[in-house]
Short mmCIF file of N, CA, C and O in Angstrom, two decimals:
data_model
loop_
_atom_site.label_atom_id
_atom_site.label_comp_id
_atom_site.label_asym_id
_atom_site.label_seq_id
_atom_site.Cartn_x
_atom_site.Cartn_y
_atom_site.Cartn_z
N UNK A 391 49.40 -13.94 -46.72
CA UNK A 391 50.05 -14.90 -48.33
C UNK A 391 49.21 -16.53 -47.57
O UNK A 391 49.80 -17.19 -48.75
N UNK A 392 49.42 -17.28 -46.84
CA UNK A 392 49.45 -18.54 -46.48
C UNK A 392 47.42 -19.05 -45.91
O UNK A 392 47.85 -20.06 -44.63
N UNK A 393 46.99 -17.74 -45.95
CA UNK A 393 45.88 -18.53 -45.26
C UNK A 393 45.05 -19.40 -46.93
O UNK A 393 46.19 -19.76 -47.65
N UNK A 394 44.24 -20.21 -46.58
CA UNK A 394 43.82 -21.04 -47.61
C UNK A 394 43.16 -21.01 -48.43
O UNK A 394 42.46 -19.14 -48.64
N UNK A 395 43.26 -21.41 -50.32
CA UNK A 395 42.92 -20.61 -51.24
C UNK A 395 42.29 -22.21 -51.38
O UNK A 395 42.52 -22.57 -52.47
N UNK A 396 41.54 -21.75 -52.32
CA UNK A 396 40.49 -22.07 -53.79
C UNK A 396 40.84 -22.09 -55.02
O UNK A 396 41.31 -21.22 -56.18
N UNK A 397 41.92 -23.13 -55.29
CA UNK A 397 42.52 -22.76 -56.68
C UNK A 397 41.54 -23.62 -57.97
O UNK A 397 41.26 -24.81 -57.78
N UNK A 398 41.40 -22.89 -58.99
CA UNK A 398 40.77 -23.41 -60.17
C UNK A 398 40.56 -24.26 -60.90
O UNK A 398 42.58 -24.51 -60.89
N UNK A 399 40.41 -25.33 -61.51
CA UNK A 399 40.59 -26.26 -62.39
C UNK A 399 41.43 -25.49 -63.46
O UNK A 399 42.56 -26.68 -64.25
N UNK A 400 41.51 -24.38 -63.84
CA UNK A 400 42.22 -23.91 -65.02
C UNK A 400 43.84 -23.44 -64.42
O UNK A 400 44.88 -23.92 -64.89
N UNK A 401 44.19 -23.35 -63.03
CA UNK A 401 45.87 -23.42 -62.44
C UNK A 401 45.73 -24.87 -62.13
O UNK A 401 47.11 -24.97 -62.78
N UNK A 402 45.27 -25.71 -62.10
CA UNK A 402 46.26 -27.00 -61.22
C UNK A 402 46.17 -28.01 -62.66
O UNK A 402 47.73 -28.12 -63.20
N UNK A 403 45.71 -27.32 -64.38
CA UNK A 403 45.86 -27.97 -65.05
C UNK A 403 46.89 -27.43 -65.92
O UNK A 403 48.55 -27.74 -65.76
N UNK A 404 46.94 -25.68 -65.99
CA UNK A 404 48.55 -25.28 -65.89
C UNK A 404 49.92 -25.41 -65.26
O UNK A 404 50.80 -25.80 -65.84
N UNK A 405 49.99 -25.80 -63.92
CA UNK A 405 50.82 -26.65 -62.97
C UNK A 405 50.98 -27.63 -63.79
O UNK A 405 52.23 -27.64 -63.52
N UNK A 406 49.64 -29.01 -64.13
CA UNK A 406 50.70 -30.04 -64.09
C UNK A 406 50.58 -30.11 -66.10
O UNK A 406 51.54 -31.14 -66.19
N UNK A 407 50.64 -29.29 -66.76
CA UNK A 407 51.20 -28.69 -68.24
C UNK A 407 52.44 -27.93 -67.66
O UNK A 407 53.62 -27.88 -69.25
N UNK A 408 53.45 -27.46 -66.50
CA UNK A 408 54.19 -26.80 -66.18
C UNK A 408 54.31 -25.64 -66.98
O UNK A 408 55.26 -24.70 -67.64
N UNK A 409 52.74 -24.52 -67.28
CA UNK A 409 52.88 -23.64 -67.83
C UNK A 409 52.89 -22.55 -67.05
O UNK A 409 52.61 -22.65 -65.10
N UNK A 410 53.85 -21.67 -66.55
CA UNK A 410 53.86 -20.68 -65.51
C UNK A 410 53.21 -20.25 -65.77
O UNK A 410 53.04 -19.13 -66.95
N UNK A 411 52.79 -18.92 -64.71
CA UNK A 411 51.84 -17.32 -64.59
C UNK A 411 52.35 -17.90 -62.89
O UNK A 411 52.61 -18.25 -62.20
N UNK A 412 51.28 -15.95 -62.58
CA UNK A 412 51.47 -16.02 -60.87
C UNK A 412 50.21 -17.34 -60.38
O UNK A 412 51.11 -17.20 -59.18
N UNK A 413 49.40 -17.39 -60.96
CA UNK A 413 49.27 -18.67 -60.57
C UNK A 413 49.37 -19.60 -59.95
O UNK A 413 49.43 -20.81 -59.19
N UNK A 414 49.92 -20.51 -61.66
CA UNK A 414 50.74 -21.79 -60.94
C UNK A 414 51.63 -21.60 -60.39
O UNK A 414 52.37 -22.62 -59.63
N UNK A 415 52.76 -20.09 -60.13
CA UNK A 415 53.87 -19.79 -58.81
C UNK A 415 53.07 -20.03 -57.19
O UNK A 415 53.30 -20.61 -56.62
N UNK A 416 52.37 -19.70 -57.76
CA UNK A 416 51.99 -19.88 -56.20
C UNK A 416 51.04 -21.01 -55.97
O UNK A 416 51.00 -21.32 -54.62
N UNK A 417 50.92 -21.57 -55.98
CA UNK A 417 50.26 -23.37 -56.09
C UNK A 417 51.53 -23.68 -56.12
O UNK A 417 51.51 -24.70 -55.10
N UNK A 418 52.95 -23.85 -56.70
CA UNK A 418 53.79 -24.61 -56.28
C UNK A 418 54.26 -24.62 -55.19
O UNK A 418 54.39 -24.62 -54.26
N UNK A 419 54.17 -23.07 -55.16
CA UNK A 419 54.37 -22.61 -53.56
C UNK A 419 53.17 -23.46 -52.35
O UNK A 419 54.71 -23.90 -51.22
N UNK A 420 52.39 -23.12 -52.35
CA UNK A 420 51.46 -23.30 -51.78
C UNK A 420 51.88 -25.24 -51.85
O UNK A 420 51.84 -25.80 -49.86
N UNK A 421 52.07 -25.66 -52.43
CA UNK A 421 52.24 -27.39 -52.19
C UNK A 421 53.25 -27.59 -51.62
O UNK A 421 53.45 -28.51 -51.03
N UNK A 422 54.12 -27.24 -52.55
CA UNK A 422 55.77 -27.12 -52.14
C UNK A 422 55.96 -26.82 -49.75
O UNK A 422 56.95 -27.21 -49.55
N UNK A 423 55.23 -25.80 -49.44
CA UNK A 423 55.75 -25.75 -48.19
C UNK A 423 53.78 -26.47 -47.43
O UNK A 423 53.93 -25.80 -46.08
N UNK A 424 53.22 -27.29 -48.29
CA UNK A 424 52.23 -27.56 -47.42
C UNK A 424 51.74 -27.12 -47.01
O UNK A 424 50.50 -27.00 -45.74
N UNK A 425 50.92 -26.31 -47.68
CA UNK A 425 50.24 -25.31 -47.13
C UNK A 425 48.12 -25.80 -47.61
O UNK A 425 48.66 -26.68 -48.47
N UNK A 426 47.79 -25.50 -46.90
CA UNK A 426 46.54 -26.31 -47.01
C UNK A 426 45.65 -25.13 -48.46
O UNK A 426 46.02 -24.10 -49.06
N UNK A 427 45.74 -26.44 -49.72
CA UNK A 427 44.50 -25.96 -50.26
C UNK A 427 43.34 -26.79 -50.77
O UNK A 427 43.55 -28.02 -51.96
N UNK A 428 42.73 -26.66 -50.15
CA UNK A 428 40.86 -27.50 -50.73
C UNK A 428 41.08 -27.30 -52.02
O UNK A 428 40.07 -26.59 -52.55
N UNK A 429 40.23 -28.48 -51.66
CA UNK A 429 39.10 -28.82 -53.23
C UNK A 429 38.13 -28.92 -53.25
O UNK A 429 37.12 -29.65 -52.06
N UNK A 430 37.53 -28.65 -54.22
CA UNK A 430 35.66 -28.85 -54.61
C UNK A 430 35.71 -30.20 -55.63
O UNK A 430 36.50 -30.06 -56.98
N UNK A 431 34.72 -30.52 -55.01
CA UNK A 431 33.89 -31.49 -55.94
C UNK A 431 34.18 -31.09 -57.61
O UNK A 431 35.09 -32.53 -58.72
N UNK A 432 33.83 -30.09 -58.16
CA UNK A 432 34.20 -29.77 -59.55
C UNK A 432 35.18 -29.84 -60.33
O UNK A 432 35.17 -29.80 -61.39
N UNK A 433 36.08 -29.11 -59.33
CA UNK A 433 37.60 -28.77 -59.55
C UNK A 433 37.97 -30.39 -59.84
O UNK A 433 39.01 -30.66 -60.84
N UNK A 434 37.62 -31.07 -58.66
CA UNK A 434 38.25 -32.48 -59.30
C UNK A 434 38.11 -32.63 -60.49
O UNK A 434 39.02 -33.58 -61.20
N UNK A 435 37.49 -32.97 -60.15
CA UNK A 435 35.88 -33.51 -61.17
C UNK A 435 37.11 -32.91 -63.07
O UNK A 435 36.97 -33.16 -63.53
N UNK A 436 36.77 -32.32 -62.91
CA UNK A 436 37.50 -31.24 -64.47
C UNK A 436 38.95 -31.62 -64.85
O UNK A 436 39.12 -31.48 -65.98
N UNK A 437 39.86 -31.23 -62.86
CA UNK A 437 41.01 -31.40 -63.50
C UNK A 437 41.12 -33.00 -63.96
O UNK A 437 41.65 -33.65 -64.90
N UNK A 438 40.84 -34.11 -63.36
CA UNK A 438 41.10 -35.59 -63.50
C UNK A 438 40.50 -36.01 -65.37
O UNK A 438 40.93 -36.66 -65.55
N UNK A 439 39.08 -35.82 -65.41
CA UNK A 439 38.69 -36.15 -66.38
C UNK A 439 39.58 -35.23 -68.32
O UNK A 439 39.67 -36.20 -69.05
N UNK A 440 40.73 -34.21 -67.42
CA UNK A 440 41.50 -33.66 -69.02
C UNK A 440 42.95 -34.63 -68.37
O UNK A 440 43.37 -34.62 -70.41
N UNK A 441 43.33 -35.96 -67.87
CA UNK A 441 44.28 -36.53 -67.43
C UNK A 441 43.89 -37.73 -68.93
O UNK A 441 42.99 -38.45 -68.45
N UNK A 442 44.88 -37.61 -69.44
CA UNK A 442 44.91 -38.65 -70.67
C UNK A 442 45.41 -40.16 -70.41
O UNK A 442 45.20 -41.57 -70.72
N UNK A 443 46.88 -39.46 -69.35
CA UNK A 443 47.46 -41.42 -69.17
C UNK A 443 46.57 -41.78 -68.16
O UNK A 443 46.88 -41.36 -66.97
N UNK A 444 46.67 -43.62 -68.01
CA UNK A 444 45.99 -43.59 -67.42
C UNK A 444 47.60 -43.68 -65.64
O UNK A 444 46.23 -43.91 -64.22
N UNK A 445 48.10 -43.15 -66.08
CA UNK A 445 49.17 -43.91 -64.95
C UNK A 445 49.05 -42.76 -63.77
O UNK A 445 48.96 -43.02 -62.57
N UNK A 446 49.51 -41.91 -64.60
CA UNK A 446 48.84 -40.08 -63.97
C UNK A 446 47.65 -40.09 -63.05
O UNK A 446 47.05 -39.49 -62.51
N UNK A 447 46.71 -40.28 -63.79
CA UNK A 447 45.12 -40.42 -63.98
C UNK A 447 45.01 -41.29 -62.51
O UNK A 447 44.84 -40.73 -61.52
N UNK A 448 46.03 -42.16 -62.32
CA UNK A 448 45.98 -42.77 -61.16
C UNK A 448 46.08 -42.45 -60.05
O UNK A 448 46.03 -42.66 -58.72
N UNK A 449 47.69 -41.67 -60.32
CA UNK A 449 48.78 -40.54 -59.07
C UNK A 449 47.75 -40.23 -58.59
O UNK A 449 47.42 -39.81 -57.50
N UNK A 450 47.33 -39.04 -59.33
CA UNK A 450 46.19 -37.97 -58.78
C UNK A 450 45.45 -38.19 -57.85
O UNK A 450 45.28 -37.92 -57.40
N UNK A 451 44.95 -39.00 -58.63
CA UNK A 451 42.90 -39.56 -58.19
C UNK A 451 43.83 -40.13 -56.24
O UNK A 451 42.99 -39.97 -55.55
N UNK A 452 45.05 -40.75 -56.40
CA UNK A 452 45.56 -41.26 -54.68
C UNK A 452 45.95 -40.23 -54.37
O UNK A 452 45.43 -40.01 -52.89
N UNK A 453 46.36 -39.03 -54.59
CA UNK A 453 47.13 -37.68 -53.84
C UNK A 453 45.99 -37.17 -53.50
O UNK A 453 46.32 -36.40 -52.13
N UNK A 454 44.44 -37.23 -54.23
CA UNK A 454 43.11 -36.46 -54.02
C UNK A 454 43.02 -36.42 -52.56
O UNK A 454 42.80 -35.55 -51.73
N UNK A 455 43.14 -37.54 -51.96
CA UNK A 455 42.11 -37.71 -50.40
C UNK A 455 43.10 -37.30 -50.23
O UNK A 455 42.87 -37.43 -48.48
N UNK A 456 44.54 -36.93 -50.51
CA UNK A 456 45.58 -36.03 -49.01
C UNK A 456 44.38 -34.72 -48.25
O UNK A 456 45.22 -33.91 -47.79
N UNK A 457 44.35 -33.92 -49.80
CA UNK A 457 43.58 -32.90 -49.45
C UNK A 457 42.41 -33.01 -48.78
O UNK A 457 41.81 -33.75 -48.62
N UNK A 458 42.60 -31.21 -48.25
CA UNK A 458 40.67 -31.15 -47.15
C UNK A 458 39.77 -31.43 -48.99
O UNK A 458 40.37 -30.59 -50.14
N UNK A 459 38.98 -31.17 -48.58
CA UNK A 459 37.92 -31.48 -49.30
C UNK A 459 36.46 -30.64 -48.67
O UNK A 459 36.59 -30.90 -47.99
N UNK A 460 36.04 -29.59 -49.04
CA UNK A 460 35.24 -29.08 -48.98
C UNK A 460 34.33 -29.69 -49.56
O UNK A 460 33.85 -30.01 -51.41
N UNK A 461 32.84 -29.56 -48.77
CA UNK A 461 31.51 -30.24 -49.62
C UNK A 461 29.92 -29.81 -48.93
O UNK A 461 30.00 -29.01 -47.66
N UNK A 462 29.58 -29.80 -49.75
CA UNK A 462 27.94 -29.08 -49.94
C UNK A 462 27.23 -30.36 -49.70
O UNK A 462 27.90 -31.30 -51.01
N UNK A 463 26.25 -30.45 -49.16
CA UNK A 463 25.08 -31.64 -50.56
C UNK A 463 25.23 -30.84 -51.61
O UNK A 463 25.32 -29.32 -51.93
N UNK A 464 25.37 -32.44 -52.78
CA UNK A 464 24.96 -31.90 -53.71
C UNK A 464 23.34 -30.79 -54.37
O UNK A 464 23.52 -29.96 -55.33
N UNK A 465 22.19 -31.33 -53.47
CA UNK A 465 21.90 -30.05 -53.85
C UNK A 465 21.37 -28.41 -53.68
O UNK A 465 20.90 -28.11 -54.07
N UNK A 466 22.42 -28.18 -52.29
CA UNK A 466 22.60 -27.37 -51.78
C UNK A 466 23.86 -26.61 -52.60
O UNK A 466 22.91 -25.57 -52.54
N UNK A 467 24.51 -27.52 -53.29
CA UNK A 467 25.69 -26.56 -54.21
C UNK A 467 24.90 -26.43 -55.83
O UNK A 467 25.08 -25.34 -56.15
N UNK A 468 24.27 -27.49 -56.30
CA UNK A 468 23.45 -27.12 -57.36
C UNK A 468 22.31 -25.99 -57.05
O UNK A 468 22.30 -24.65 -58.01
N UNK A 469 21.68 -25.57 -56.44
CA UNK A 469 20.72 -24.29 -55.81
C UNK A 469 21.46 -23.61 -55.74
O UNK A 469 21.53 -22.20 -56.75
N UNK A 470 22.94 -23.64 -54.83
CA UNK A 470 23.15 -22.17 -54.86
C UNK A 470 24.31 -21.25 -56.61
O UNK A 470 24.18 -20.28 -56.46
N UNK A 471 24.87 -22.40 -57.10
CA UNK A 471 25.14 -22.46 -58.67
C UNK A 471 23.86 -21.77 -59.81
O UNK A 471 24.28 -20.16 -59.52
N UNK A 472 22.59 -22.12 -58.83
CA UNK A 472 21.96 -21.98 -59.62
C UNK A 472 21.46 -20.39 -59.94
O UNK A 472 21.01 -19.63 -60.64
N UNK A 473 21.41 -20.53 -58.26
CA UNK A 473 21.53 -19.11 -58.15
C UNK A 473 21.26 -18.03 -58.37
O UNK A 473 21.48 -16.72 -58.70
N UNK A 474 23.51 -18.37 -58.54
CA UNK A 474 24.28 -17.01 -58.72
C UNK A 474 24.09 -17.37 -59.70
O UNK A 474 24.18 -15.57 -61.16
N UNK A 475 24.06 -18.39 -61.20
CA UNK A 475 24.08 -17.85 -62.52
C UNK A 475 22.83 -17.00 -62.89
O UNK A 475 23.25 -16.15 -63.52
N UNK A 476 21.99 -18.13 -62.33
CA UNK A 476 19.86 -16.71 -62.28
C UNK A 476 21.02 -15.10 -62.38
O UNK A 476 20.40 -13.89 -63.27
N UNK A 477 21.24 -15.25 -61.08
CA UNK A 477 21.19 -13.55 -60.99
C UNK A 477 22.30 -12.28 -61.79
O UNK A 477 21.72 -11.39 -62.00
N UNK A 478 23.55 -13.29 -62.11
CA UNK A 478 24.44 -12.62 -63.36
C UNK A 478 23.65 -12.88 -64.58
O UNK A 478 23.79 -11.32 -65.42
N UNK A 479 23.45 -13.61 -64.70
CA UNK A 479 22.04 -13.22 -66.49
C UNK A 479 21.14 -12.44 -66.19
O UNK A 479 21.22 -11.63 -66.99
N UNK A 480 20.15 -12.10 -64.88
CA UNK A 480 19.37 -11.12 -64.84
C UNK A 480 20.29 -9.37 -65.18
O UNK A 480 19.57 -8.91 -65.65
N UNK A 481 21.36 -9.20 -64.63
CA UNK A 481 22.01 -8.33 -65.10
C UNK A 481 23.02 -8.09 -65.86
O UNK A 481 23.71 -7.20 -66.91
N UNK A 482 22.19 -9.02 -67.35
CA UNK A 482 22.64 -9.49 -68.66
C UNK A 482 23.78 -10.29 -69.23
O UNK A 482 24.61 -9.11 -69.13
N UNK A 483 24.60 -10.52 -67.52
CA UNK A 483 25.81 -11.18 -67.91
C UNK A 483 25.79 -12.74 -68.55
O UNK A 483 24.86 -13.20 -67.24
N UNK A 484 26.39 -13.03 -69.37
CA UNK A 484 26.25 -14.81 -69.25
C UNK A 484 27.82 -15.51 -68.63
O UNK A 484 28.52 -15.16 -69.38
N UNK A 485 28.07 -16.31 -68.06
CA UNK A 485 28.72 -16.98 -67.82
C UNK A 485 28.57 -18.08 -68.75
O UNK A 485 27.80 -18.99 -68.84
N UNK A 486 30.32 -17.73 -69.28
CA UNK A 486 30.53 -19.54 -70.32
C UNK A 486 30.17 -21.25 -69.93
O UNK A 486 29.22 -22.00 -70.64
N UNK A 487 30.22 -20.76 -68.34
CA UNK A 487 30.77 -22.70 -68.09
C UNK A 487 29.95 -22.40 -66.58
O UNK A 487 29.98 -21.75 -65.99
N UNK A 488 28.51 -22.79 -66.57
CA UNK A 488 27.41 -23.16 -65.58
C UNK A 488 28.33 -23.81 -64.43
O UNK A 488 28.34 -23.26 -63.08
N UNK A 489 29.52 -24.69 -65.05
CA UNK A 489 29.68 -25.24 -63.57
C UNK A 489 31.08 -24.29 -62.91
O UNK A 489 31.64 -24.41 -61.68
N UNK A 490 31.07 -23.08 -63.01
CA UNK A 490 32.05 -22.32 -62.30
C UNK A 490 31.58 -21.80 -61.60
O UNK A 490 31.72 -21.18 -60.38
N UNK A 491 30.31 -21.18 -62.06
CA UNK A 491 29.61 -21.10 -61.12
C UNK A 491 29.04 -21.67 -59.63
O UNK A 491 29.36 -21.58 -58.52
N UNK A 492 29.02 -23.27 -59.77
CA UNK A 492 29.49 -23.83 -58.72
C UNK A 492 30.32 -23.52 -57.62
O UNK A 492 30.56 -23.99 -56.85
N UNK A 493 31.43 -23.41 -58.92
CA UNK A 493 33.16 -23.53 -57.94
C UNK A 493 32.86 -22.01 -57.02
O UNK A 493 33.48 -22.11 -55.67
N UNK A 494 32.53 -20.69 -57.79
CA UNK A 494 32.71 -19.91 -57.07
C UNK A 494 31.19 -19.94 -55.83
O UNK A 494 31.54 -18.82 -54.75
N UNK A 495 30.74 -20.79 -55.92
CA UNK A 495 29.68 -20.48 -54.54
C UNK A 495 29.92 -21.18 -53.87
O UNK A 495 30.12 -20.83 -52.48
N UNK A 496 30.97 -22.58 -53.89
CA UNK A 496 31.99 -23.13 -52.77
C UNK A 496 32.96 -21.84 -52.44
O UNK A 496 32.74 -21.61 -51.33
N UNK A 497 33.51 -21.28 -53.22
CA UNK A 497 34.30 -19.95 -52.60
C UNK A 497 33.39 -19.63 -51.98
O UNK A 497 34.36 -18.81 -50.47
N UNK A 498 32.44 -18.86 -52.36
CA UNK A 498 31.38 -17.25 -51.44
C UNK A 498 31.39 -18.47 -50.01
O UNK A 498 31.31 -18.11 -49.09
N UNK A 499 31.05 -19.84 -50.46
CA UNK A 499 29.89 -20.00 -48.94
C UNK A 499 31.39 -20.18 -47.47
O UNK A 499 30.47 -20.45 -47.12
N UNK A 500 32.56 -21.04 -48.39
CA UNK A 500 33.13 -20.93 -46.98
C UNK A 500 34.23 -20.19 -47.42
O UNK A 500 35.25 -19.62 -46.43
N UNK A 501 33.67 -18.41 -47.37
CA UNK A 501 34.94 -17.47 -47.42
C UNK A 501 36.33 -17.82 -47.79
O UNK A 501 36.97 -17.27 -47.14
N UNK A 502 36.30 -17.86 -48.68
CA UNK A 502 37.76 -18.10 -49.43
C UNK A 502 38.70 -17.66 -50.74
O UNK A 502 36.91 -18.13 -51.51
N UNK A 503 39.69 -17.18 -51.21
CA UNK A 503 39.66 -16.73 -52.08
C UNK A 503 40.56 -17.91 -53.88
O UNK A 503 40.51 -19.29 -52.96
N UNK A 504 39.25 -17.18 -54.28
CA UNK A 504 39.38 -18.20 -56.09
C UNK A 504 40.65 -17.21 -56.60
O UNK A 504 41.09 -16.82 -56.14
N UNK A 505 41.69 -18.73 -56.82
CA UNK A 505 42.59 -18.43 -57.47
C UNK A 505 42.42 -18.70 -58.63
O UNK A 505 42.23 -20.19 -59.49
N UNK A 506 42.57 -18.70 -59.97
CA UNK A 506 42.42 -18.58 -61.66
C UNK A 506 42.54 -18.46 -62.38
O UNK A 506 43.35 -17.14 -62.39
N UNK A 507 42.49 -18.63 -63.50
CA UNK A 507 42.82 -17.95 -64.58
C UNK A 507 41.83 -18.65 -65.94
O UNK A 507 41.87 -18.73 -67.48
N UNK A 508 40.55 -17.89 -64.95
CA UNK A 508 39.64 -17.83 -66.72
C UNK A 508 38.82 -16.44 -66.22
O UNK A 508 38.16 -16.29 -65.14
N UNK A 509 38.21 -15.70 -67.07
CA UNK A 509 37.71 -14.58 -66.94
C UNK A 509 36.84 -13.96 -66.45
O UNK A 509 36.36 -13.87 -66.28
N UNK A 510 35.78 -15.79 -66.66
CA UNK A 510 34.58 -15.13 -66.28
C UNK A 510 34.06 -15.33 -64.98
O UNK A 510 33.74 -15.13 -64.12
N UNK A 511 35.47 -15.85 -64.04
CA UNK A 511 35.44 -15.67 -61.95
C UNK A 511 35.34 -14.06 -62.62
O UNK A 511 34.96 -13.38 -61.31
N UNK A 512 35.92 -13.31 -62.95
CA UNK A 512 36.62 -12.01 -63.01
C UNK A 512 35.07 -11.91 -62.72
O UNK A 512 35.15 -10.88 -61.71
N UNK A 513 34.42 -11.62 -64.45
CA UNK A 513 33.17 -11.33 -64.40
C UNK A 513 32.63 -11.53 -62.91
O UNK A 513 31.26 -10.63 -62.30
N UNK A 514 32.45 -12.80 -62.26
CA UNK A 514 31.59 -12.85 -61.55
C UNK A 514 31.41 -12.78 -59.98
O UNK A 514 30.88 -11.99 -59.75
N UNK A 515 32.97 -12.11 -60.37
CA UNK A 515 33.60 -10.88 -58.39
C UNK A 515 33.40 -10.27 -58.69
O UNK A 515 32.92 -9.69 -57.87
N UNK A 516 32.82 -9.21 -59.97
CA UNK A 516 32.49 -8.13 -60.29
C UNK A 516 31.41 -7.64 -59.30
O UNK A 516 30.83 -6.83 -59.32
N UNK A 517 30.32 -8.94 -59.59
CA UNK A 517 28.72 -8.70 -59.43
C UNK A 517 28.30 -9.86 -58.32
O UNK A 517 26.72 -10.05 -58.31
N UNK A 518 28.92 -10.12 -57.51
CA UNK A 518 28.47 -11.72 -56.25
C UNK A 518 29.53 -11.45 -55.10
O UNK A 518 30.58 -10.80 -55.25
N UNK A 519 29.80 -12.01 -54.05
CA UNK A 519 29.82 -11.80 -53.36
C UNK A 519 31.29 -12.71 -53.26
O UNK A 519 32.25 -12.88 -52.02
N UNK A 520 31.98 -13.20 -54.36
CA UNK A 520 33.18 -13.97 -54.72
C UNK A 520 33.84 -13.26 -54.34
O UNK A 520 34.38 -11.70 -54.76
N UNK A 521 34.97 -14.03 -53.72
CA UNK A 521 36.44 -12.57 -53.56
C UNK A 521 37.60 -13.72 -53.73
O UNK A 521 37.91 -15.29 -54.33
N UNK A 522 37.94 -13.12 -55.09
CA UNK A 522 39.68 -14.07 -56.11
C UNK A 522 40.99 -13.43 -55.41
O UNK A 522 41.16 -12.47 -55.18
N UNK A 523 42.02 -14.04 -55.89
CA UNK A 523 43.71 -13.57 -55.71
C UNK A 523 43.82 -12.44 -56.97
O UNK A 523 43.61 -12.89 -57.62
N UNK A 524 44.37 -11.21 -56.13
CA UNK A 524 44.82 -10.25 -57.17
C UNK A 524 46.02 -10.96 -57.00
O UNK A 524 47.11 -10.93 -55.79
N UNK A 525 47.06 -10.73 -58.44
CA UNK A 525 48.23 -11.21 -57.89
C UNK A 525 48.86 -9.25 -57.85
O UNK A 525 48.85 -8.28 -58.50
N UNK A 526 49.07 -8.63 -56.97
CA UNK A 526 49.67 -7.92 -56.41
C UNK A 526 50.65 -7.70 -56.97
O UNK A 526 51.33 -6.52 -56.21
N UNK A 527 51.43 -7.83 -57.57
CA UNK A 527 53.34 -8.68 -57.53
C UNK A 527 53.19 -6.96 -59.32
O UNK A 527 54.64 -7.64 -59.34
N UNK A 528 51.69 -7.07 -59.58
CA UNK A 528 52.48 -6.09 -61.02
C UNK A 528 51.38 -7.42 -62.31
O UNK A 528 51.30 -7.38 -63.31
#
């Protein structure tokens, strides 16, 4: 339970809005125990762009520098995500947000489980090497 995990923006947003779920409880556990919660650029963007208050936006931008940030070259990430999207489409599956393929690609590249509240990731994981965190407590 202490391995690094990637938390999708859906979880970070729910956490910020104080919505309780197994995913936000896990994120709280990781944050309170200072466990590694690496961030990917797309998650950073999606989380920050949804913050309305300037003070909170600035506070979170400042906090991001303390987190491990997973980085790939922008071209490698774009090509990898597009290959993933295309492979799913060839199987007759459409992912609603192409950014989810980029987040999934990062998780696959760094061999980390993804924690999410977005059904597209479940679909991606059944047809790709993406590993998702499963709540084994029911």
